[in-house]
Every structure is written in C-alpha cells, then in structure tokens.
Amino acid sequence: MMNKDLPRWATAFVMPLLNLLSALLVTALVIHMLGESPTESLQILINSAVINPEGLSYTLFYASTFIFTGLAVSIAMQAGLFNIGAEGQMYIGGLGLAWAMLAFDSSLPGWMLIPLGVLSAAVFGALWSFLPGYLQAKRGSHVVVTTIMFNFIASQLMNFLIVKYMIPVGEQNPASRAFAAAAEMPRLNQWFPVLGETPLNISFFLAILALLVYGVVVSRSAWGFKLRATGLNPHAAHYAGIRISKMIIVVMLISGALAGLGSVNSIMGSTHYLSLNFVGGAGFIGIAIALMGRQHPVGIFLSAVLFGALTQGGFDLSLEKQNIPPEMVILVQGLIILFCGAMENLYGPAIAKMLKLKK
C-alpha cells in the first residue's frame, strides 16, 4: 500500500501528528543536551503561549500573519507549484501598503484608509509574483528558482527605498514615518480587555475569512476543481481543456496577493510604520504551515497557531532559561519543515503495514 492509498484520516491527521512529535522529540533531546529540563521547558512554553490570556493574544497575533503566508504557499501547491517567494511578496505588499498610507493618511478617514491599505498590499504582492508565474507558464523557468531570486531582489529593493527615500529627516532608524492614527487596524483589546496591551487586531478575522474563502473556492467551485486537476496531472488537465499557462499565472497572482496581505497585520496592526525587517521570516514559515497543514484550511489554521505559539513561547522560554537561546525556535521550525517536508512519508509504510495487519 502506497502512502497515497492510505485513508484520509491517516494522511491528514496521523502522519502530521507523528511528524510533529518527532520534531519535538529531537528538540527535547537538544534541550536536554543544553542542560535544561525538556518537560519544564514545554510547560513554560505552553503557559506563556496558550494558558496566559495575554500570551494567547500574542500567539493569535503571530498566527494571523502566518495564516496568510501559509495560504499563499498552499494555493500554489494546489496547482503543483512551489512558491518559495512569499517572503519577497510580503515585503513588496508591505511597501505598497506603506506608500498608500503615507500618501493618503492625512486626507482620508479610517473607513477608507484601512480598505485602501489592504487592497494595496494585495495588489503589490500579486504584481511581485506575476513575473515568476509568467516565466514558469510561458518560458519554462522553474518557479522555485525565480521566487528565491525575487526574495533577494525584494529585500535589497526595500533596503534601498527605505534608506534612500523613506527615512524621515534626522532619523537613524531604517523605517518610514509613523502613519496617522486613522490608518491603524482596530485592536481586539478594545472589546476584550482581558487580552491586555497586545497588538492582536481585526486582521485575525480577515485571516479567518481568507481561510473560509480558500476552503470553499478550492473544494467547492468549478475553478477549484480545475486548480486541483492542474496540480494532480497537468497533462490530463490540458487535454480536458484547461489552459495550464493561464492557470499558473492566475494562481501565482492569487498566491502573491495572499502573501502581500500578511503585511497588513504586521504593519497596520502593530508597528504602524514600514520597517526594514518587518517580515521576520514569515514567508518561509508559510512553507512549513502549508506542508504540515496539508493545504487544508483547518490544518493551515492549526499549524499557524502552533507556529504562533512557538514564536511567543520561545521568546519567554529564552528569557527564563538562559541556556536556551532564542534561535531554538528556528531549530524547531526547521525540524518541522524537515519531518513534514523532506521526510513527510517517514511513517507511511509503517501505518500501511499496521492497516494490512488489521485487515
């Protein structure tokens, strides 16, 4: 029995759970080698990221961004494309958002500024993904290679534009000026004071809406069927009348738009200005979320919350345990990518054998 012939519950739930536990087991071993207790460290992480209301608020704040980058990678995967460029697309989406806010925050009210910022982020992210999609569709250039290169280009472009044109006179911090208060995303602690002074904002609901739309479009629409057909067998899809090149370009545009939307939570919901490193690796975390979540909306949400908890809990863990560096979170993320990506089928044969024995 091949892994693709395993029951859906095995591939969608059991295998990702086993892969996650494997990554955590390796992490526990590393923590033990550093001279700390793995169980105590896990308890600190859970208390900080889940049980404490303020910590949970930060977890959901980080998850809001990760949902968008996870969706960006996932919808491309549905078409058989591996978009590694969510990092750069989020950079450029944030640049478009900032330009819109800097140009209009003194003249437009909030009810117009916020939709304008969201739309600008999506449009600029989509535009940055257009060329890799076009080159893949029309010239055969592999999207993995072009999106990696576009990440570097976006990073250097941001550095040039911020340092050259956007830093206010007399300032040294590589960032734009702060936006007007009207351009700030409303924070949820206005309605739920228990959340404390945290940046969790209505971008969280925007991310949930994106998950719902993604689930309906991919699973319940005719276009979604064509999308999945393209990813499963492009040759058969071509003979069925699907224009593969058009599908690739459209999917990459949507993927880039979703990655660009990830900047809304970080910029309009938290800092309220454009900074040089605001992405913070969220685009690459989206790859892990898409792999672990199996491109399913529920899986993407749970994976995003997990990575949000790792980000929040890992920060507090490094403060309480001096032997555990902040980079431990990156190690855990890398291990999850390893087990859910390169080694995703590690437990497939064993599960298949157990199912045969039961029969």
One Martini backbone bead per residue (centre of mass of N, CA, C, O) as a GRO file, in nm:
protein
  359
    1MET     BB    1   0.093   0.039   0.026
    2MET     BB    2   0.060   0.352  -0.045
    3ASN     BB    3   0.035   0.667   0.077
    4LYS     BB    4  -0.200   0.749  -0.126
    5ASP     BB    5  -0.379   0.488  -0.004
    6LEU     BB    6  -0.439   0.612   0.242
    7PRO     BB    7  -0.625   0.727   0.460
    8ARG     BB    8  -0.723   1.042   0.533
    9TRP     BB    9  -0.670   1.030   0.843
   10ALA     BB   10  -0.369   0.956   0.811
   11THR     BB   11  -0.264   1.198   0.627
   12ALA     BB   12  -0.414   1.445   0.791
   13PHE     BB   13  -0.326   1.346   1.102
   14VAL     BB   14  -0.118   1.126   1.184
   15MET     BB   15   0.138   1.212   1.026
   16PRO     BB   16   0.166   1.506   1.130
   17LEU     BB   17   0.179   1.424   1.430
   18LEU     BB   18   0.433   1.245   1.411
   19ASN     BB   19   0.616   1.465   1.295
   20LEU     BB   20   0.589   1.659   1.532
   21LEU     BB   21   0.688   1.467   1.755
   22SER     BB   22   0.967   1.429   1.631
   23ALA     BB   23   1.057   1.724   1.649
   24LEU     BB   24   1.016   1.745   1.962
   25LEU     BB   25   1.212   1.518   2.038
   26VAL     BB   26   1.466   1.651   1.927
   27THR     BB   27   1.438   1.908   2.094
   28ALA     BB   28   1.452   1.770   2.372
   29LEU     BB   29   1.739   1.667   2.332
   30VAL     BB   30   1.873   1.943   2.302
   31ILE     BB   31   1.783   2.058   2.576
   32HIS     BB   32   1.928   1.842   2.741
   33MET     BB   33   2.216   1.913   2.630
   34LEU     BB   34   2.186   2.214   2.762
   35GLY     BB   35   2.070   2.151   3.072
   36GLU     BB   36   1.759   2.107   3.041
   37SER     BB   37   1.419   2.068   3.088
   38PRO     BB   38   1.180   1.962   2.873
   39THR     BB   39   0.920   1.973   3.049
   40GLU     BB   40   0.961   2.257   3.166
   41SER     BB   41   0.982   2.400   2.892
   42LEU     BB   42   0.699   2.320   2.791
   43GLN     BB   43   0.543   2.456   3.018
   44ILE     BB   44   0.635   2.743   2.961
   45LEU     BB   45   0.531   2.760   2.671
   46ILE     BB   46   0.230   2.705   2.728
   47ASN     BB   47   0.179   2.930   2.935
   48SER     BB   48   0.274   3.168   2.746
   49ALA     BB   49   0.092   3.086   2.468
   50VAL     BB   50  -0.204   2.982   2.606
   51ILE     BB   51  -0.298   3.034   2.905
   52ASN     BB   52  -0.217   3.312   2.879
   53PRO     BB   53  -0.398   3.566   2.751
   54GLU     BB   54  -0.168   3.745   2.642
   55GLY     BB   55  -0.014   3.517   2.501
   56LEU     BB   56  -0.247   3.427   2.316
   57SER     BB   57  -0.266   3.693   2.167
   58TYR     BB   58   0.015   3.671   2.039
   59THR     BB   59  -0.030   3.405   1.895
   60LEU     BB   60  -0.263   3.516   1.711
   61PHE     BB   61  -0.102   3.738   1.584
   62TYR     BB   62   0.105   3.561   1.439
   63ALA     BB   63  -0.105   3.374   1.297
   64SER     BB   64  -0.225   3.584   1.104
   65THR     BB   65   0.024   3.591   0.920
   66PHE     BB   66   0.066   3.281   0.872
   67ILE     BB   67  -0.194   3.227   0.719
   68PHE     BB   68  -0.123   3.386   0.463
   69THR     BB   69   0.143   3.236   0.391
   70GLY     BB   70   0.017   2.955   0.390
   71LEU     BB   71  -0.186   3.015   0.162
   72ALA     BB   72   0.016   3.098  -0.055
   73VAL     BB   73   0.150   2.816  -0.070
   74SER     BB   74  -0.101   2.630  -0.098
   75ILE     BB   75  -0.229   2.729  -0.368
   76ALA     BB   76   0.019   2.657  -0.533
   77MET     BB   77   0.022   2.352  -0.464
   78GLN     BB   78  -0.249   2.284  -0.600
   79ALA     BB   79  -0.084   2.346  -0.891
   80GLY     BB   80   0.225   2.240  -0.848
   81LEU     BB   81   0.351   2.481  -0.684
   82PHE     BB   82   0.661   2.630  -0.541
   83ASN     BB   83   0.630   2.901  -0.335
   84ILE     BB   84   0.918   3.082  -0.205
   85GLY     BB   85   0.814   3.409  -0.232
   86ALA     BB   86   0.654   3.524   0.022
   87GLU     BB   87   0.861   3.712   0.141
   88GLY     BB   88   0.878   3.915  -0.099
   89GLN     BB   89   0.569   3.965  -0.128
   90MET     BB   90   0.542   4.088   0.155
   91TYR     BB   91   0.731   4.320   0.119
   92ILE     BB   92   0.579   4.456  -0.124
   93GLY     BB   93   0.308   4.478   0.014
   94GLY     BB   94   0.417   4.672   0.236
   95LEU     BB   95   0.503   4.893   0.043
   96GLY     BB   96   0.223   4.956  -0.077
   97LEU     BB   97   0.088   5.021   0.189
   98ALA     BB   98   0.275   5.255   0.274
   99TRP     BB   99   0.228   5.441   0.036
  100ALA     BB  100  -0.074   5.479   0.084
  101MET     BB  101  -0.051   5.597   0.371
  102LEU     BB  102   0.149   5.835   0.313
  103ALA     BB  103  -0.047   5.969   0.096
  104PHE     BB  104  -0.355   5.944   0.275
  105ASP     BB  105  -0.359   5.982   0.602
  106SER     BB  106  -0.430   6.311   0.584
  107SER     BB  107  -0.721   6.277   0.391
  108LEU     BB  108  -0.836   6.007   0.508
  109PRO     BB  109  -1.038   5.800   0.646
  110GLY     BB  110  -1.042   5.497   0.800
  111TRP     BB  111  -1.271   5.357   0.617
  112MET     BB  112  -1.061   5.401   0.368
  113LEU     BB  113  -0.770   5.325   0.451
  114ILE     BB  114  -0.787   5.026   0.522
  115PRO     BB  115  -0.883   4.913   0.245
  116LEU     BB  116  -0.647   5.040   0.090
  117GLY     BB  117  -0.422   4.883   0.232
  118VAL     BB  118  -0.519   4.599   0.163
  119LEU     BB  119  -0.524   4.634  -0.146
  120SER     BB  120  -0.226   4.717  -0.184
  121ALA     BB  121  -0.097   4.461  -0.071
  122ALA     BB  122  -0.223   4.265  -0.277
  123VAL     BB  123  -0.129   4.397  -0.543
  124PHE     BB  124   0.180   4.401  -0.492
  125GLY     BB  125   0.209   4.099  -0.440
  126ALA     BB  126   0.101   4.009  -0.717
  127LEU     BB  127   0.305   4.161  -0.898
  128TRP     BB  128   0.560   4.006  -0.781
  129SER     BB  129   0.438   3.715  -0.894
  130PHE     BB  130   0.403   3.738  -1.201
  131LEU     BB  131   0.679   3.677  -1.333
  132PRO     BB  132   0.723   3.389  -1.228
  133GLY     BB  133   0.460   3.285  -1.357
  134TYR     BB  134   0.523   3.360  -1.650
  135LEU     BB  135   0.793   3.202  -1.678
  136GLN     BB  136   0.665   2.926  -1.622
  137ALA     BB  137   0.436   2.932  -1.846
  138LYS     BB  138   0.618   3.053  -2.109
  139ARG     BB  139   0.948   2.951  -2.037
  140GLY     BB  140   1.008   2.723  -1.800
  141SER     BB  141   1.072   2.858  -1.542
  142HIS     BB  142   1.138   2.787  -1.232
  143VAL     BB  143   0.969   2.894  -0.952
  144VAL     BB  144   1.181   2.842  -0.737
  145VAL     BB  145   1.407   3.015  -0.854
  146THR     BB  146   1.259   3.289  -0.898
  147THR     BB  147   1.152   3.332  -0.605
  148ILE     BB  148   1.422   3.339  -0.467
  149MET     BB  149   1.534   3.584  -0.622
  150PHE     BB  150   1.295   3.777  -0.541
  151ASN     BB  151   1.368   3.793  -0.246
  152PHE     BB  152   1.636   3.945  -0.280
  153ILE     BB  153   1.529   4.183  -0.440
  154ALA     BB  154   1.325   4.284  -0.229
  155SER     BB  155   1.525   4.335  -0.001
  156GLN     BB  156   1.703   4.545  -0.156
  157LEU     BB  157   1.478   4.738  -0.235
  158MET     BB  158   1.390   4.811   0.050
  159ASN     BB  159   1.659   4.922   0.145
  160PHE     BB  160   1.678   5.151  -0.062
  161LEU     BB  161   1.404   5.300  -0.019
  162ILE     BB  162   1.422   5.356   0.284
  163VAL     BB  163   1.705   5.492   0.300
  164LYS     BB  164   1.662   5.706   0.062
  165TYR     BB  165   1.326   5.800   0.104
  166MET     BB  166   1.174   5.719   0.407
  167ILE     BB  167   1.347   5.858   0.599
  168PRO     BB  168   1.338   6.081   0.818
  169VAL     BB  169   1.459   6.364   0.903
  170GLY     BB  170   1.709   6.278   1.150
  171GLU     BB  171   1.690   5.976   1.121
  172GLN     BB  172   1.816   5.624   1.181
  173ASN     BB  173   1.586   5.452   1.144
  174PRO     BB  174   1.486   5.195   0.916
  175ALA     BB  175   1.210   5.395   0.858
  176SER     BB  176   0.923   5.522   0.848
  177ARG     BB  177   0.684   5.698   0.918
  178ALA     BB  178   0.419   5.737   1.097
  179PHE     BB  179   0.105   5.683   1.099
  180ALA     BB  180  -0.195   5.760   1.125
  181ALA     BB  181  -0.448   5.666   1.334
  182ALA     BB  182  -0.652   5.591   1.097
  183ALA     BB  183  -0.441   5.342   0.997
  184GLU     BB  184  -0.534   5.165   1.231
  185MET     BB  185  -0.599   4.871   1.349
  186PRO     BB  186  -0.824   4.739   1.533
  187ARG     BB  187  -0.826   4.628   1.855
  188LEU     BB  188  -0.940   4.368   2.066
  189ASN     BB  189  -0.902   4.513   2.351
  190GLN     BB  190  -1.153   4.697   2.323
  191TRP     BB  191  -1.347   4.431   2.381
  192PHE     BB  192  -1.093   4.256   2.528
  193PRO     BB  193  -0.919   4.330   2.809
  194VAL     BB  194  -0.781   4.048   2.878
  195LEU     BB  195  -0.553   4.077   2.647
  196GLY     BB  196  -0.432   4.340   2.667
  197GLU     BB  197  -0.135   4.502   2.541
  198THR     BB  198  -0.198   4.399   2.232
  199PRO     BB  199  -0.180   4.355   1.863
  200LEU     BB  200  -0.443   4.232   1.834
  201ASN     BB  201  -0.652   4.223   1.543
  202ILE     BB  202  -0.874   4.223   1.267
  203SER     BB  203  -0.684   4.041   1.096
  204PHE     BB  204  -0.780   3.775   1.211
  205PHE     BB  205  -1.057   3.779   1.060
  206LEU     BB  206  -0.935   3.802   0.780
  207ALA     BB  207  -0.793   3.526   0.793
  208ILE     BB  208  -1.048   3.354   0.835
  209LEU     BB  209  -1.183   3.442   0.572
  210ALA     BB  210  -0.960   3.332   0.386
  211LEU     BB  211  -0.998   3.038   0.467
  212LEU     BB  212  -1.293   3.007   0.376
  213VAL     BB  213  -1.254   3.084   0.080
  214TYR     BB  214  -1.045   2.873   0.015
  215GLY     BB  215  -1.217   2.622   0.082
  216VAL     BB  216  -1.446   2.677  -0.120
  217VAL     BB  217  -1.289   2.717  -0.386
  218VAL     BB  218  -1.121   2.450  -0.387
  219SER     BB  219  -1.372   2.237  -0.307
  220ARG     BB  220  -1.660   2.395  -0.447
  221SER     BB  221  -1.541   2.470  -0.729
  222ALA     BB  222  -1.465   2.472  -1.058
  223TRP     BB  223  -1.190   2.612  -1.033
  224GLY     BB  224  -1.082   2.422  -0.811
  225PHE     BB  225  -1.083   2.170  -0.988
  226LYS     BB  226  -0.880   2.279  -1.195
  227LEU     BB  227  -0.655   2.327  -0.996
  228ARG     BB  228  -0.623   2.029  -0.896
  229ALA     BB  229  -0.581   1.906  -1.176
  230THR     BB  230  -0.318   2.053  -1.238
  231GLY     BB  231  -0.158   1.931  -0.994
  232LEU     BB  232  -0.203   1.621  -1.056
  233ASN     BB  233  -0.246   1.657  -1.401
  234PRO     BB  234  -0.153   1.855  -1.655
  235HIS     BB  235  -0.203   1.679  -1.904
  236ALA     BB  236  -0.498   1.606  -1.850
  237ALA     BB  237  -0.594   1.899  -1.817
  238HIS     BB  238  -0.528   1.986  -2.104
  239TYR     BB  239  -0.719   1.770  -2.246
  240ALA     BB  240  -0.974   1.903  -2.078
  241GLY     BB  241  -0.925   2.237  -2.137
  242ILE     BB  242  -0.697   2.349  -1.966
  243ARG     BB  243  -0.516   2.641  -1.910
  244ILE     BB  244  -0.215   2.624  -1.776
  245SER     BB  245  -0.083   2.903  -1.804
  246LYS     BB  246  -0.316   3.063  -1.682
  247MET     BB  247  -0.329   2.916  -1.411
  248ILE     BB  248  -0.046   2.987  -1.312
  249ILE     BB  249  -0.075   3.294  -1.312
  250VAL     BB  250  -0.324   3.319  -1.132
  251VAL     BB  251  -0.211   3.168  -0.884
  252MET     BB  252   0.031   3.358  -0.838
  253LEU     BB  253  -0.136   3.608  -0.787
  254ILE     BB  254  -0.286   3.499  -0.540
  255SER     BB  255  -0.040   3.424  -0.374
  256GLY     BB  256   0.080   3.713  -0.361
  257ALA     BB  257  -0.165   3.847  -0.228
  258LEU     BB  258  -0.159   3.682   0.034
  259ALA     BB  259   0.124   3.763   0.119
  260GLY     BB  260   0.069   4.068   0.124
  261LEU     BB  261  -0.151   4.049   0.355
  262GLY     BB  262   0.055   3.986   0.586
  263SER     BB  263   0.135   4.297   0.629
  264VAL     BB  264  -0.111   4.414   0.775
  265ASN     BB  265  -0.065   4.305   1.062
  266SER     BB  266   0.226   4.422   1.105
  267ILE     BB  267   0.166   4.727   1.030
  268MET     BB  268  -0.140   4.817   1.094
  269GLY     BB  269  -0.145   4.636   1.376
  270SER     BB  270   0.144   4.748   1.504
  271THR     BB  271   0.372   4.964   1.407
  272HIS     BB  272   0.276   5.196   1.186
  273TYR     BB  273   0.524   5.115   0.998
  274LEU     BB  274   0.803   5.091   0.783
  275SER     BB  275   1.028   4.831   0.800
  276LEU     BB  276   1.294   4.640   0.708
  277ASN     BB  277   1.213   4.358   0.906
  278PHE     BB  278   0.895   4.281   0.921
  279VAL     BB  279   0.871   3.982   0.830
  280GLY     BB  280   1.055   3.761   0.989
  281GLY     BB  281   1.007   3.479   0.812
  282ALA     BB  282   0.700   3.426   0.731
  283GLY     BB  283   0.733   3.304   0.446
  284PHE     BB  284   0.880   3.039   0.542
  285ILE     BB  285   0.666   2.945   0.744
  286GLY     BB  286   0.449   2.893   0.524
  287ILE     BB  287   0.571   2.629   0.428
  288ALA     BB  288   0.527   2.465   0.687
  289ILE     BB  289   0.220   2.509   0.703
  290ALA     BB  290   0.146   2.374   0.433
  291LEU     BB  291   0.270   2.098   0.495
  292MET     BB  292   0.130   2.038   0.772
  293GLY     BB  293  -0.174   2.126   0.665
  294ARG     BB  294  -0.229   2.003   0.374
  295GLN     BB  295  -0.390   2.248   0.238
  296HIS     BB  296  -0.587   2.287   0.477
  297PRO     BB  297  -0.766   2.507   0.655
  298VAL     BB  298  -0.744   2.368   0.931
  299GLY     BB  299  -0.441   2.301   0.916
  300ILE     BB  300  -0.344   2.592   0.880
  301PHE     BB  301  -0.451   2.704   1.142
  302LEU     BB  302  -0.308   2.510   1.340
  303SER     BB  303  -0.021   2.570   1.239
  304ALA     BB  304  -0.022   2.875   1.293
  305VAL     BB  305  -0.068   2.850   1.597
  306LEU     BB  306   0.182   2.687   1.657
  307PHE     BB  307   0.388   2.901   1.549
  308GLY     BB  308   0.289   3.121   1.735
  309ALA     BB  309   0.360   2.971   1.998
  310LEU     BB  310   0.662   2.940   1.942
  311THR     BB  311   0.725   3.240   1.927
  312GLN     BB  312   0.618   3.325   2.205
  313GLY     BB  313   0.735   3.094   2.391
  314GLY     BB  314   1.035   3.119   2.302
  315PHE     BB  315   1.089   3.395   2.421
  316ASP     BB  316   1.029   3.324   2.723
  317LEU     BB  317   1.221   3.083   2.743
  318SER     BB  318   1.488   3.248   2.696
  319LEU     BB  319   1.446   3.419   2.960
  320GLU     BB  320   1.426   3.172   3.174
  321LYS     BB  321   1.647   3.015   2.984
  322GLN     BB  322   1.977   3.074   2.930
  323ASN     BB  323   2.055   2.802   2.766
  324ILE     BB  324   1.821   2.904   2.576
  325PRO     BB  325   1.801   3.017   2.277
  326PRO     BB  326   1.613   3.190   2.045
  327GLU     BB  327   1.698   2.986   1.805
  328MET     BB  328   1.521   2.740   1.885
  329VAL     BB  329   1.276   2.808   1.709
  330ILE     BB  330   1.420   2.761   1.439
  331LEU     BB  331   1.478   2.466   1.488
  332VAL     BB  332   1.187   2.370   1.508
  333GLN     BB  333   1.099   2.468   1.231
  334GLY     BB  334   1.306   2.299   1.073
  335LEU     BB  335   1.207   2.021   1.174
  336ILE     BB  336   0.921   2.041   1.064
  337ILE     BB  337   1.005   2.067   0.771
  338LEU     BB  338   1.159   1.802   0.757
  339PHE     BB  339   0.922   1.604   0.846
  340CYS     BB  340   0.689   1.743   0.652
  341GLY     BB  341   0.870   1.717   0.395
  342ALA     BB  342   1.124   1.527   0.332
  343MET     BB  343   0.979   1.321   0.577
  344GLU     BB  344   0.661   1.273   0.541
  345ASN     BB  345   0.686   0.938   0.475
  346LEU     BB  346   0.810   0.788   0.723
  347TYR     BB  347   0.519   0.648   0.839
  348GLY     BB  348   0.364   0.516   0.604
  349PRO     BB  349   0.450   0.212   0.596
  350ALA     BB  350   0.366   0.147   0.890
  351ILE     BB  351   0.066   0.214   0.860
  352ALA     BB  352   0.009   0.021   0.626
  353LYS     BB  353   0.088  -0.237   0.781
  354MET     BB  354  -0.120  -0.212   1.010
  355LEU     BB  355  -0.372  -0.217   0.824
  356LYS     BB  356  -0.317  -0.503   0.709
  357LEU     BB  357  -0.326  -0.654   0.978
  358LYS     BB  358  -0.623  -0.582   1.043
  359LYS     BB  359  -0.729  -0.732   0.779
   0.00000   0.00000   0.00000
